[in-house]
PDB file of C-alpha atoms in Angstrom:
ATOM      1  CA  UNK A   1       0.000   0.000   0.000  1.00 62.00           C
ATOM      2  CA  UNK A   2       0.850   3.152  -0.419  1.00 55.00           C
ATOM      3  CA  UNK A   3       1.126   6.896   1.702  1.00 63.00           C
ATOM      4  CA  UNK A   4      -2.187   7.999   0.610  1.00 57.00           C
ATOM      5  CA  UNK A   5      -1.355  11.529   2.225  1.00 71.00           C
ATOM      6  CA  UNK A   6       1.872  12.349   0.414  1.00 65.00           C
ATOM      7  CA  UNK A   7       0.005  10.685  -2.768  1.00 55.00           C
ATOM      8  CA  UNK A   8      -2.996  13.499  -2.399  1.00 55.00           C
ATOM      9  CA  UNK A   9      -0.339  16.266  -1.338  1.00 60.00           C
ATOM     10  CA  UNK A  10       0.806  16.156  -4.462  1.00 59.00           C
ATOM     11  CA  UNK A  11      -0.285  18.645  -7.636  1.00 61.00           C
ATOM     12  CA  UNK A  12      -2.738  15.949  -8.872  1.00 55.00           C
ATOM     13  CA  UNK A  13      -5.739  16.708 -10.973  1.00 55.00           C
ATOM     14  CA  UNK A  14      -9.215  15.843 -10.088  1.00 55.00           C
ATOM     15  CA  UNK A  15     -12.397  14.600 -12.275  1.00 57.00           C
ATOM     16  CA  UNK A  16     -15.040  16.289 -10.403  1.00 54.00           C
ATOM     17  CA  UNK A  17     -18.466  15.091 -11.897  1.00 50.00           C
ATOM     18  CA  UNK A  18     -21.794  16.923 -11.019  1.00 48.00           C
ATOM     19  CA  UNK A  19     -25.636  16.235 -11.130  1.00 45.00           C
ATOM     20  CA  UNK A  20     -25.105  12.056 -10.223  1.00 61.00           C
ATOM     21  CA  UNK A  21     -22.886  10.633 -12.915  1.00 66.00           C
ATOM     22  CA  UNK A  22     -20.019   7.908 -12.041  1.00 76.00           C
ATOM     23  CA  UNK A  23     -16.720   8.915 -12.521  1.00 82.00           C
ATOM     24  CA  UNK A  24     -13.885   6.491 -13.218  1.00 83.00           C
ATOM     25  CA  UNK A  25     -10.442   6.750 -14.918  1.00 83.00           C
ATOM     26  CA  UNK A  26     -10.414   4.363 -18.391  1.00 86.00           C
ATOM     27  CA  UNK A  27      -7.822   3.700 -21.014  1.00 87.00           C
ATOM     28  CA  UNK A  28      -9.668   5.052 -24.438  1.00 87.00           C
ATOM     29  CA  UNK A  29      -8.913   5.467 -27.746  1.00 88.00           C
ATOM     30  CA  UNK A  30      -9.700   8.765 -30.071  1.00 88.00           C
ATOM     31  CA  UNK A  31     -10.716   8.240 -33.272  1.00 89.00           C
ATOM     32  CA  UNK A  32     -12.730   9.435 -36.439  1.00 90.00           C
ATOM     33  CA  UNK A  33     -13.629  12.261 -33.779  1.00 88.00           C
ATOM     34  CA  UNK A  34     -14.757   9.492 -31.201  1.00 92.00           C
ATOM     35  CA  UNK A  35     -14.159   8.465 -27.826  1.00 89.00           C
ATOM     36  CA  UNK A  36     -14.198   4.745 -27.879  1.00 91.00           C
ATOM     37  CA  UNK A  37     -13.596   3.006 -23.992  1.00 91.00           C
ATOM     38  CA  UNK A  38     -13.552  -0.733 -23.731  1.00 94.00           C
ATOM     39  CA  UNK A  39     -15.403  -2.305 -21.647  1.00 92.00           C
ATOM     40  CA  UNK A  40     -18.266  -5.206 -20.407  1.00 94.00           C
ATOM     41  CA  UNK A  41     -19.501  -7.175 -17.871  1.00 93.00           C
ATOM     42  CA  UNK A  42     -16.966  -6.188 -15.232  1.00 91.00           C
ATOM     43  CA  UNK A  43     -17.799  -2.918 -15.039  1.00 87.00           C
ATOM     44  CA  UNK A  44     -20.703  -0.932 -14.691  1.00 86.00           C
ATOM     45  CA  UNK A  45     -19.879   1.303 -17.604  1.00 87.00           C
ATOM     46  CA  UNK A  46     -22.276  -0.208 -20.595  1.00 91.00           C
ATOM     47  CA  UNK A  47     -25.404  -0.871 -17.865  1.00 89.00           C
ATOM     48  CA  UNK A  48     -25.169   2.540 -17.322  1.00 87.00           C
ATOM     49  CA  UNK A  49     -24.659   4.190 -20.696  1.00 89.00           C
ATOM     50  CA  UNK A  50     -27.680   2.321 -21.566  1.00 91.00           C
ATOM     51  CA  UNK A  51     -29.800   3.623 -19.023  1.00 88.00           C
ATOM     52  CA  UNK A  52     -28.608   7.488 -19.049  1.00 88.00           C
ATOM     53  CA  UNK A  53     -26.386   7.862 -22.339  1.00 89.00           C
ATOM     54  CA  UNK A  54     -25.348  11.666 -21.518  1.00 90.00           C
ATOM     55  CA  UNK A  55     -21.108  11.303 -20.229  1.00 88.00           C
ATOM     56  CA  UNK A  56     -18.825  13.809 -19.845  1.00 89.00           C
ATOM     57  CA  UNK A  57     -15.346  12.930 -20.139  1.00 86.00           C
ATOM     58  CA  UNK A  58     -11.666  14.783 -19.266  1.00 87.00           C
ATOM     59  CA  UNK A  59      -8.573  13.863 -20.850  1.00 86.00           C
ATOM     60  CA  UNK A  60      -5.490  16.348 -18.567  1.00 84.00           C
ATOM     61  CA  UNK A  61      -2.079  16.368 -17.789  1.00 83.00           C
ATOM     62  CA  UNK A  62      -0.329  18.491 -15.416  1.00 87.00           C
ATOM     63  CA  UNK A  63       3.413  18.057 -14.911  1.00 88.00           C
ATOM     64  CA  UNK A  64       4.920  20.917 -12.407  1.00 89.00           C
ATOM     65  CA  UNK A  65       8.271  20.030 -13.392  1.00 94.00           C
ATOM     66  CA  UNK A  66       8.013  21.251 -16.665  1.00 94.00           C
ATOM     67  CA  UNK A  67       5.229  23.736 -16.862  1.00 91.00           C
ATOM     68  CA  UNK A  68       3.050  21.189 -19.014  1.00 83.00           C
ATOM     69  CA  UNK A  69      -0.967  21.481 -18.329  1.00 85.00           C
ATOM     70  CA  UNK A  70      -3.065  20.553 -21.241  1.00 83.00           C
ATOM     71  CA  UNK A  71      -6.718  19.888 -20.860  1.00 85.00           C
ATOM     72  CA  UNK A  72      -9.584  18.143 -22.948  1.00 86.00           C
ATOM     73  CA  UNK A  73     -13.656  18.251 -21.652  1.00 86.00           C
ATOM     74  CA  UNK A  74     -15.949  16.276 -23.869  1.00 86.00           C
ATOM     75  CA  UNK A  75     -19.588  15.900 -23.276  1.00 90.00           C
ATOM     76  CA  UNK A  76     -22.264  13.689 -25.452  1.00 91.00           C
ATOM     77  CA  UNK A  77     -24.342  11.227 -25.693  1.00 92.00           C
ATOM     78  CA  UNK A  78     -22.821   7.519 -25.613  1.00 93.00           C
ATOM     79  CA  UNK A  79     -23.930   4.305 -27.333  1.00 96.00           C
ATOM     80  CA  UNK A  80     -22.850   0.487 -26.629  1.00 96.00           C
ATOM     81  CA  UNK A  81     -21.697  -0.837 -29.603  1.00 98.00           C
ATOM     82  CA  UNK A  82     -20.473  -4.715 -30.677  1.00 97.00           C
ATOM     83  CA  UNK A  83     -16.660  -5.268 -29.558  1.00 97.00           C
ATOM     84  CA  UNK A  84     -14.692  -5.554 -32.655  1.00 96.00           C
ATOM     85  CA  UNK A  85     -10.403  -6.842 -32.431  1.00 96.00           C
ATOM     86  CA  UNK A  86      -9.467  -4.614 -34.968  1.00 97.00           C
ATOM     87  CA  UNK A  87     -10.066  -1.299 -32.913  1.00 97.00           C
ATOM     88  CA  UNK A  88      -9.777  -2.998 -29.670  1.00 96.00           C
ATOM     89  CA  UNK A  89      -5.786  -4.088 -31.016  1.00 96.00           C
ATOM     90  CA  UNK A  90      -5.185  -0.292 -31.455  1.00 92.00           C
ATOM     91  CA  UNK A  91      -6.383   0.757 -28.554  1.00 91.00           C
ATOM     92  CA  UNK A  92      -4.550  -1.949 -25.864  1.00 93.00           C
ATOM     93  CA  UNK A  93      -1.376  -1.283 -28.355  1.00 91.00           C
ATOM     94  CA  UNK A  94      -1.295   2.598 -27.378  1.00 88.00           C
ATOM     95  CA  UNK A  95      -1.078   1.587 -23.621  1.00 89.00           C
ATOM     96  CA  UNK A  96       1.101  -1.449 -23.792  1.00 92.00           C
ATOM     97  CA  UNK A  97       2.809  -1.342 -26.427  1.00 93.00           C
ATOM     98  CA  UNK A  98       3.104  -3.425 -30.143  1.00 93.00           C
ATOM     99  CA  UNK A  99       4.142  -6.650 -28.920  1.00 96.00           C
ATOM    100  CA  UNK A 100       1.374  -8.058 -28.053  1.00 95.00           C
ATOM    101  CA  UNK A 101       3.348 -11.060 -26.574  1.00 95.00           C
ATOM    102  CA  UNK A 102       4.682  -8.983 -23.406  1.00 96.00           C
ATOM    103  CA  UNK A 103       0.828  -7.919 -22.385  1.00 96.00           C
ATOM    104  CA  UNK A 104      -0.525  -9.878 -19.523  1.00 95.00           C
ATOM    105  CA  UNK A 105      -2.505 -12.238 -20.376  1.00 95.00           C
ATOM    106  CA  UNK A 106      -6.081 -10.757 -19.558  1.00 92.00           C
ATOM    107  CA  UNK A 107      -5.409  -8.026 -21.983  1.00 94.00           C
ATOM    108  CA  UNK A 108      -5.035 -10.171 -24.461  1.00 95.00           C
ATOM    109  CA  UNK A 109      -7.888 -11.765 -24.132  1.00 94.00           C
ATOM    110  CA  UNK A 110      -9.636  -9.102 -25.282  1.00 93.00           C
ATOM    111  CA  UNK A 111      -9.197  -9.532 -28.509  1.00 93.00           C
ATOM    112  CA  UNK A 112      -8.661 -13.733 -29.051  1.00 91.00           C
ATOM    113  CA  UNK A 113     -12.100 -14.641 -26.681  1.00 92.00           C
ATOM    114  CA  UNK A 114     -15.268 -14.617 -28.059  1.00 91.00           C
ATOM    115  CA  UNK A 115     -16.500 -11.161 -27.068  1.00 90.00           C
ATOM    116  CA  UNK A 116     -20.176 -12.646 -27.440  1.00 89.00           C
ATOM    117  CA  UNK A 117     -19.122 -14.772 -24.475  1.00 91.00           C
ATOM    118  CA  UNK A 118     -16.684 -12.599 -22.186  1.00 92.00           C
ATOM    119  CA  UNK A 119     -19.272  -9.655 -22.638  1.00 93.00           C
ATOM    120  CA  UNK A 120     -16.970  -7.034 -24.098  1.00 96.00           C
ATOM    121  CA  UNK A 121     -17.952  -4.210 -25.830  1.00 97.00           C
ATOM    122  CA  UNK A 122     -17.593  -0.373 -26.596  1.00 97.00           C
ATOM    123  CA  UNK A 123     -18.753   2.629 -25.242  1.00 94.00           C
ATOM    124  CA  UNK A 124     -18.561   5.210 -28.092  1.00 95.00           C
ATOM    125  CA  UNK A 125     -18.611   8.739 -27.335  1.00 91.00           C
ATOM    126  CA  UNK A 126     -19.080  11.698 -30.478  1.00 94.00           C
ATOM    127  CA  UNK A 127     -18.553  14.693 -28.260  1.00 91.00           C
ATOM    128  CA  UNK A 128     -21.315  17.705 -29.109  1.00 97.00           C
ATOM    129  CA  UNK A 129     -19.246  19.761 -26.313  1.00 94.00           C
ATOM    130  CA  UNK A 130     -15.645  19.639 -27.100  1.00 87.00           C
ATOM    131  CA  UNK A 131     -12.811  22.260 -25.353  1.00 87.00           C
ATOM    132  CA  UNK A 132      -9.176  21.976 -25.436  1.00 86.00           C
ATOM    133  CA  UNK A 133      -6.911  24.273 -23.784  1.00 85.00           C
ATOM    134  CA  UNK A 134      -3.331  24.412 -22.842  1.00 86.00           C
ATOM    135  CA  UNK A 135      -2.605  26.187 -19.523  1.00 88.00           C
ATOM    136  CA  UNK A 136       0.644  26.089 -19.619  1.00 87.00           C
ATOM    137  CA  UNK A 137       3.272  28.369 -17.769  1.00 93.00           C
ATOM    138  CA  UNK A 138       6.812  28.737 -17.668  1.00 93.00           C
ATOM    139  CA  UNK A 139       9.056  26.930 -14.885  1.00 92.00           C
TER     140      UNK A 139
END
């Protein structure tokens, strides 16, 4: 475990969600103007994009050591849509890399199990509200 103190002393950046949504930190991948997060039966994610499809979603960085602090806010309405290996290859590649050899093993069986079976799917996201901003500053 560790010093959850020092951890929250430090210049982290919060996802502050209003009005009753869920909020929850997921790998995702951006593409033809989409937010596309995997996901399925061991989340809550899909059960509750069905029932309320209006997400926000915040994409930040914020490095003190260098003066980085970029921010993206997205807000639309989501759909659950059939898991295909294709897109689900590019997006576990981003985070772990081309080889798909050296993932562990549960990430790989995203894409080689039946996804009718395991339950997987995406969450697809066309933002209507979109804002980027860099907030930079000099060190």
């Amino acid at each position: 475990m560790f010093d959850v103190d020092a951890f929250l002393a430090g210049p982290l950046t919060a996802r502050v969600a209003t009005a009753g949504p869920t909020v929850r930190p997921t790998w995702y991948l951006w593409e033809n103007r989409a937010f596309w997060i995997l996901t399925g039966p061991w989340a809550r994610l899909a059960g509750l994009v069905r029932e309320s499809p209006s997400i926000a979603l915040t994409v930040d960085v914020c490095d003190v050591g260098t003066g980085l602090v970029r921010q993206v806010l997205a807000r639309g309405e989501a759909e659950v849509l059939p898991f295909d290996v294709p897109r689900g290859r590019r997006l576990l590649s981003r985070y772990l890399g081309a080889d798909e050899c050296k993932w562990d093993a549960r990430f790989r069986s995203y894409l080689h199990d039946d996804p009718e079976v395991k339950g997987t799917v995406w969450v697809r996201m066309v933002p209507k509200r979109f804002a980027a901003d860099d907030l930079g500053y000099r060190v």
